[in-house]
Tab-separated table of N, CA, C and O in Angstrom:
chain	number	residue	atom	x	y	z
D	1	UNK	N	0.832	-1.176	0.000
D	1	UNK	CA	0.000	0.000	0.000
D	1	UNK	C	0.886	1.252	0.000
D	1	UNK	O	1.746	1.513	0.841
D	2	UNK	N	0.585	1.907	-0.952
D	2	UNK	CA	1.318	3.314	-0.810
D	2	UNK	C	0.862	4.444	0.408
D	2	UNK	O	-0.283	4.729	0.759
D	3	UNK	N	2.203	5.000	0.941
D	3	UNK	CA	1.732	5.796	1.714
D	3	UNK	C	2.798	7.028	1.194
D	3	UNK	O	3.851	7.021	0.556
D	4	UNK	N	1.755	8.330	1.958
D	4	UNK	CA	2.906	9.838	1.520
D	4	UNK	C	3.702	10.628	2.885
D	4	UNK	O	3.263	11.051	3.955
D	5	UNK	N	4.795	10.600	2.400
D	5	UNK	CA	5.971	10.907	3.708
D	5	UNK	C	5.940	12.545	3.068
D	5	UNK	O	5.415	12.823	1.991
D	6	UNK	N	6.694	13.658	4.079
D	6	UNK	CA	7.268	14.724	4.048
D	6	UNK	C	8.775	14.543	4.460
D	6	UNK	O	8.953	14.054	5.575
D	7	UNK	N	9.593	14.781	3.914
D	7	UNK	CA	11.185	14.757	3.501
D	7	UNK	C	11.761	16.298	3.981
D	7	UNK	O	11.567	17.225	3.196
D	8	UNK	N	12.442	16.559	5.223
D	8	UNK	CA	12.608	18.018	5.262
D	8	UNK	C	14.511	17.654	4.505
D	8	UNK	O	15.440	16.855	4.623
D	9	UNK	N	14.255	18.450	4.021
D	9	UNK	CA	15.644	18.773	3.139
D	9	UNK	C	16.334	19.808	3.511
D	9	UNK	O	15.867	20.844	3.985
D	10	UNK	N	17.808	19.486	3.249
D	10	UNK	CA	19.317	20.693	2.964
D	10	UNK	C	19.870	20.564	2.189
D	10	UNK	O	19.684	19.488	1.619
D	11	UNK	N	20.610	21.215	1.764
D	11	UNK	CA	21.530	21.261	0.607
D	11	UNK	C	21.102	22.073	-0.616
D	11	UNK	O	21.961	22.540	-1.364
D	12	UNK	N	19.826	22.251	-0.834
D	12	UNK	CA	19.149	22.503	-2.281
D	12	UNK	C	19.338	24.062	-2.834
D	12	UNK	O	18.585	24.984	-2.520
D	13	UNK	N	20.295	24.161	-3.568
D	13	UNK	CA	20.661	25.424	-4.106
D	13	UNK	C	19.287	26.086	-5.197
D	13	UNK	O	18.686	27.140	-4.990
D	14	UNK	N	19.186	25.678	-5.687
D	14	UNK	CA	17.858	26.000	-6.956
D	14	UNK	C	16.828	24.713	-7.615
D	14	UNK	O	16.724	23.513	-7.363
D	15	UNK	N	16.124	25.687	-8.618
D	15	UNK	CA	15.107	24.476	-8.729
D	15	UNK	C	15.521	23.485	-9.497
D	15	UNK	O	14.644	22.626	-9.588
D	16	UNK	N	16.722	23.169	-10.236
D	16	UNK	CA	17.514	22.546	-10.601
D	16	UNK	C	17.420	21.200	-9.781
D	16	UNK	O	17.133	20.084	-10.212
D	17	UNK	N	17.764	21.619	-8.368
D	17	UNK	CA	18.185	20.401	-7.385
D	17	UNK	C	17.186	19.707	-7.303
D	17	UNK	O	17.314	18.485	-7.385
D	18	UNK	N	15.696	20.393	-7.087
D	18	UNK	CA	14.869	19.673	-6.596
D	18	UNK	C	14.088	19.021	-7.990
D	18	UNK	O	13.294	18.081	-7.928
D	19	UNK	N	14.535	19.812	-9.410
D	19	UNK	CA	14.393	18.431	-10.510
D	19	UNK	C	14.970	17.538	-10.415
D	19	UNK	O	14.353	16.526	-10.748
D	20	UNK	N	16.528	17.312	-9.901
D	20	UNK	CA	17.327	16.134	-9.764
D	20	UNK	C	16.897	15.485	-8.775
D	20	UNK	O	17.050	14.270	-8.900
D	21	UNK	N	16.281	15.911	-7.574
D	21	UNK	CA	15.784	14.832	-6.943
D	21	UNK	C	14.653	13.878	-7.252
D	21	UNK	O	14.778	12.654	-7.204
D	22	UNK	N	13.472	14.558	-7.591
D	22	UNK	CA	12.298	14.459	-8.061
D	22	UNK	C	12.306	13.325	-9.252
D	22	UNK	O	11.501	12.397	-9.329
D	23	UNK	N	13.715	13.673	-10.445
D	23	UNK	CA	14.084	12.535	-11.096
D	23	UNK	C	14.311	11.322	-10.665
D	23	UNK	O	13.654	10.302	-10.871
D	24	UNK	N	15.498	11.508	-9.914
D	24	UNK	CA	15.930	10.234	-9.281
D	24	UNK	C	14.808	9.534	-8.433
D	24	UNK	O	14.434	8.375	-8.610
D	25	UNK	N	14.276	10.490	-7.391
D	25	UNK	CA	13.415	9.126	-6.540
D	25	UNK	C	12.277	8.638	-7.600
D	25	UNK	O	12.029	7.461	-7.340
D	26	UNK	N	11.567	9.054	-8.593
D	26	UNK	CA	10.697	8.827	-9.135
D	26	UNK	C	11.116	7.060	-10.151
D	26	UNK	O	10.596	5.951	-10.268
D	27	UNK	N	12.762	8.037	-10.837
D	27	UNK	CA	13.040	6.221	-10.998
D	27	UNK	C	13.391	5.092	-10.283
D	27	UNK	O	13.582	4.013	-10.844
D	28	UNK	N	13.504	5.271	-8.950
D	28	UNK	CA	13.272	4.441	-7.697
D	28	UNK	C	11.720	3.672	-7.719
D	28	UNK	O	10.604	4.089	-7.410
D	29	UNK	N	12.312	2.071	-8.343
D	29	UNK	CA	11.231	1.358	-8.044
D	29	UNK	C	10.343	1.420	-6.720
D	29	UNK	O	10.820	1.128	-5.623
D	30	UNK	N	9.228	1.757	-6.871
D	30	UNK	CA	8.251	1.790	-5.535
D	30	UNK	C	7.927	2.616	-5.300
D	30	UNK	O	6.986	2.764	-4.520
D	31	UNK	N	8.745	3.847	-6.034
D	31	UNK	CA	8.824	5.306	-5.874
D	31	UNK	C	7.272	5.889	-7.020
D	31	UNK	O	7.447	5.865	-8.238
D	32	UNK	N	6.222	6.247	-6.591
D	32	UNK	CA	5.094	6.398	-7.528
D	32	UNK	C	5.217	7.916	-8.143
D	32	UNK	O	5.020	8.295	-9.298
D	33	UNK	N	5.655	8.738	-6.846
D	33	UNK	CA	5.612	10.592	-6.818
D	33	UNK	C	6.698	11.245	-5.975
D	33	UNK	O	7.211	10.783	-4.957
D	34	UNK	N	6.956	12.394	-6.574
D	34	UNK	CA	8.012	12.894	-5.222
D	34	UNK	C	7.923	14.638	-6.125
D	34	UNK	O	8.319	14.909	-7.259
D	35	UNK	N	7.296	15.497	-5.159
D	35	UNK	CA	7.428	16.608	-5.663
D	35	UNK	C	8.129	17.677	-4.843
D	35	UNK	O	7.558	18.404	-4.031
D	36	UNK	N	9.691	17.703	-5.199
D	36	UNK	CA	10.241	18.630	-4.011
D	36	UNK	C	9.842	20.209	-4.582
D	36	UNK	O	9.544	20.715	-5.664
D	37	UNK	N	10.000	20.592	-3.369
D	37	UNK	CA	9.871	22.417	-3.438
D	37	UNK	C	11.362	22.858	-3.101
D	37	UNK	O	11.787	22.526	-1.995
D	38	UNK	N	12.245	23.617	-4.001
D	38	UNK	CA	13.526	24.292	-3.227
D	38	UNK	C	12.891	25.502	-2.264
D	38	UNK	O	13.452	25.910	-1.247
D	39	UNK	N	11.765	25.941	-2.716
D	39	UNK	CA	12.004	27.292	-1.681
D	39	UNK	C	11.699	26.529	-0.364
D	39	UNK	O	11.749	27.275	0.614
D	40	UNK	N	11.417	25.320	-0.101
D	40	UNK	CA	10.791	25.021	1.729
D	40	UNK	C	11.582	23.938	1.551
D	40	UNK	O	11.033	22.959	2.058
D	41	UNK	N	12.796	23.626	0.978
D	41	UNK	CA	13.340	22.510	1.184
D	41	UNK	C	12.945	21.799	1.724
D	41	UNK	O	13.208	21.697	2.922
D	42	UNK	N	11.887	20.737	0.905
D	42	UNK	CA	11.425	19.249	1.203
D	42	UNK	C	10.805	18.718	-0.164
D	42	UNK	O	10.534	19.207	-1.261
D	43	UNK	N	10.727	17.619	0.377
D	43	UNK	CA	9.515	16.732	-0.791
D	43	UNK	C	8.605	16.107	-0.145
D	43	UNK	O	8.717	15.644	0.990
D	44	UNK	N	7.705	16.072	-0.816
D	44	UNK	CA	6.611	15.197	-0.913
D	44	UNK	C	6.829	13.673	-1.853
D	44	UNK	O	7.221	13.674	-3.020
D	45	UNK	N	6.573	12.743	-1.270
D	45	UNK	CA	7.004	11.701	-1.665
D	45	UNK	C	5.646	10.572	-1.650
D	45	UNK	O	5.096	10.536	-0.549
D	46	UNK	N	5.238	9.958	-2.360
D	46	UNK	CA	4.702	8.700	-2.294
D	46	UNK	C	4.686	7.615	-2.960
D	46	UNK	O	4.294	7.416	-4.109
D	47	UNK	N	5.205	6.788	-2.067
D	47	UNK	CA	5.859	4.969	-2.511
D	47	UNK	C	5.039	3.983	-1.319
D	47	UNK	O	4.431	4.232	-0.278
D	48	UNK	N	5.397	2.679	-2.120
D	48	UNK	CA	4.725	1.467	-1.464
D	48	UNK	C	6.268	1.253	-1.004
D	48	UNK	O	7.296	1.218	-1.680
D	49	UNK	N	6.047	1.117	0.439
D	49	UNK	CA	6.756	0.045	1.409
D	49	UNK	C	7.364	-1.010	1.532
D	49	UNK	O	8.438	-1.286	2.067
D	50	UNK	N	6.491	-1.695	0.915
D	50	UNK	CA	6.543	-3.438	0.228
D	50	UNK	C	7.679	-3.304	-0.482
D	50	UNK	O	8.487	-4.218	-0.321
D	51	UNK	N	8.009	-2.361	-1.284
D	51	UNK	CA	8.485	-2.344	-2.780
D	51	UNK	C	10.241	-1.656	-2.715
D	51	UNK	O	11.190	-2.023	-3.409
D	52	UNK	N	10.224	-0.493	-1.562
D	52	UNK	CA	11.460	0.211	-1.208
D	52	UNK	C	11.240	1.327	-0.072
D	52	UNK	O	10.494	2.307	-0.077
D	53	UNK	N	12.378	0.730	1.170
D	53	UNK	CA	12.384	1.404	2.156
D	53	UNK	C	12.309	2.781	2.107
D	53	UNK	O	12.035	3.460	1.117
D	54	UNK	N	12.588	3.197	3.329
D	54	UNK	CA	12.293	4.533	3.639
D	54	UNK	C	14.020	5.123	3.557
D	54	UNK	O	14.413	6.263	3.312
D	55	UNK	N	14.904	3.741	3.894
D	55	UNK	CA	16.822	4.005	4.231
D	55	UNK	C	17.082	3.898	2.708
D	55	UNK	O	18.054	4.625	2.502
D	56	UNK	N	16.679	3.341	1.545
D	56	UNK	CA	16.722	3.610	0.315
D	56	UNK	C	16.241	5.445	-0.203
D	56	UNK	O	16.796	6.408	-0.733
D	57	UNK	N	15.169	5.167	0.241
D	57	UNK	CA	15.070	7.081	-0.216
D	57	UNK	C	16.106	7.646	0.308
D	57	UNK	O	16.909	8.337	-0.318
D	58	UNK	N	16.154	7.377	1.532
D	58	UNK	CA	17.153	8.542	1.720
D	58	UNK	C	18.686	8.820	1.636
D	58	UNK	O	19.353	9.833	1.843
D	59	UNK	N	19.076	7.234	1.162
D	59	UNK	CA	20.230	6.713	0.132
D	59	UNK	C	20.194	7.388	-0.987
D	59	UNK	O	21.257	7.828	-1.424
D	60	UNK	N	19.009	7.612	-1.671
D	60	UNK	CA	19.045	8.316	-3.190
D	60	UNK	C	19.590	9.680	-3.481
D	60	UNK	O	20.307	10.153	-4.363
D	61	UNK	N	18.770	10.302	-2.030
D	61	UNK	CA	19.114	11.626	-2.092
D	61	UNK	C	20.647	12.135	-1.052
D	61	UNK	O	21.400	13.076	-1.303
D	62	UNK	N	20.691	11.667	-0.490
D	62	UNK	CA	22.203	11.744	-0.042
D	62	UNK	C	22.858	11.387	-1.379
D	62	UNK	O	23.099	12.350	-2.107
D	63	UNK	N	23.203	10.111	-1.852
D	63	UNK	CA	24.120	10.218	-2.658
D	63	UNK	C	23.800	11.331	-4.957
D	63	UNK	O	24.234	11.294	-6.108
D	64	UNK	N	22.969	11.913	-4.235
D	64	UNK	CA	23.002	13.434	-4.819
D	64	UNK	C	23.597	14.282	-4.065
D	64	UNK	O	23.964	15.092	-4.916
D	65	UNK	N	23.869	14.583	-3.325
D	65	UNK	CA	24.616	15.783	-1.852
D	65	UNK	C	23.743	16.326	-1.768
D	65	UNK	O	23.675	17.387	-2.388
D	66	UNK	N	22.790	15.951	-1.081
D	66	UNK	CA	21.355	16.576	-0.233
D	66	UNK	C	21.321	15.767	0.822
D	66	UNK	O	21.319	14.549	0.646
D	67	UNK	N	21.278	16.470	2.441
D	67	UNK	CA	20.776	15.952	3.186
D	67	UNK	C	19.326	15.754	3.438
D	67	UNK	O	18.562	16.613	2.998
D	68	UNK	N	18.768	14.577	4.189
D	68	UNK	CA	17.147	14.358	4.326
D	68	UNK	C	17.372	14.579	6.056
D	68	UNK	O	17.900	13.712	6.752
D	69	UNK	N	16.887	15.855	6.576
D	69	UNK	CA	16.788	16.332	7.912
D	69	UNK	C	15.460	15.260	8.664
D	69	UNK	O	15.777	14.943	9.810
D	70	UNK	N	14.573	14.885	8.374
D	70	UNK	CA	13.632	14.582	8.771
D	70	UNK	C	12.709	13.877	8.096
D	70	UNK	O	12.664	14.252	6.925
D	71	UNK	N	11.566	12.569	8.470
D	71	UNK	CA	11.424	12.009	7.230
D	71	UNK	C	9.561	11.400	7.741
D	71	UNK	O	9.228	10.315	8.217
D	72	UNK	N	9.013	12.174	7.517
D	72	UNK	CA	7.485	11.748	8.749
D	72	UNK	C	6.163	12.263	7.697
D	72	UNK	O	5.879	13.204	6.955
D	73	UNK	N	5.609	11.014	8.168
D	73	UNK	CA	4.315	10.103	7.561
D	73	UNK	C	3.576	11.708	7.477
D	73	UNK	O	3.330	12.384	8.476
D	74	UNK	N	3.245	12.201	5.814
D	74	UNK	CA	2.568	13.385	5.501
D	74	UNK	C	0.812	13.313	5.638
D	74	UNK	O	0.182	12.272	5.446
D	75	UNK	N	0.127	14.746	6.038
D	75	UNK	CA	-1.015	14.542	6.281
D	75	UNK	C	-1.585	14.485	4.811
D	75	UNK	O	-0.945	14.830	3.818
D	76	UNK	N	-2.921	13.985	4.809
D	76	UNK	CA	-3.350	13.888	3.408
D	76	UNK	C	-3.998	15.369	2.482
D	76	UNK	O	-4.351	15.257	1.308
């Protein structure tokens, strides 16, 4: 079952970054959506569980040089 997390982010210089993220987690199997914002550094993310952790997302975006500050179950 898919569920949607909030991702507080650092690192993100422009909206550049948060296309490169948005790319990458999206081709992350399990990965359905991920819409970061640079101006509030975070994303919105929603993936199935089943399919790829939560220590994988935040594998993806670290190894872009973005830290993931915080990583909690988003309201709907």
């Amino acid at each position: 079952m898919e569920k949607k997390y909030l991702l507080k982010l650092s690192g993100l210089h422009c909206s550049s970054c948060a296309m490169n993220i948005d790319g990458s987690l999206e081709e992350t199997p399990g990965v359905s959506q991920s819409d970061t914002s640079f101006a509030k550094q975070q994303t919105k993310i929603t993936f199935d569980e089943s399919k790829v952790s939560r220590e994988k997302i935040t594998e993806v975006v670290k190894g872009l040089g973005y830290e993931v500050e915080s990583f909690a179950e988003a309201e709907s």
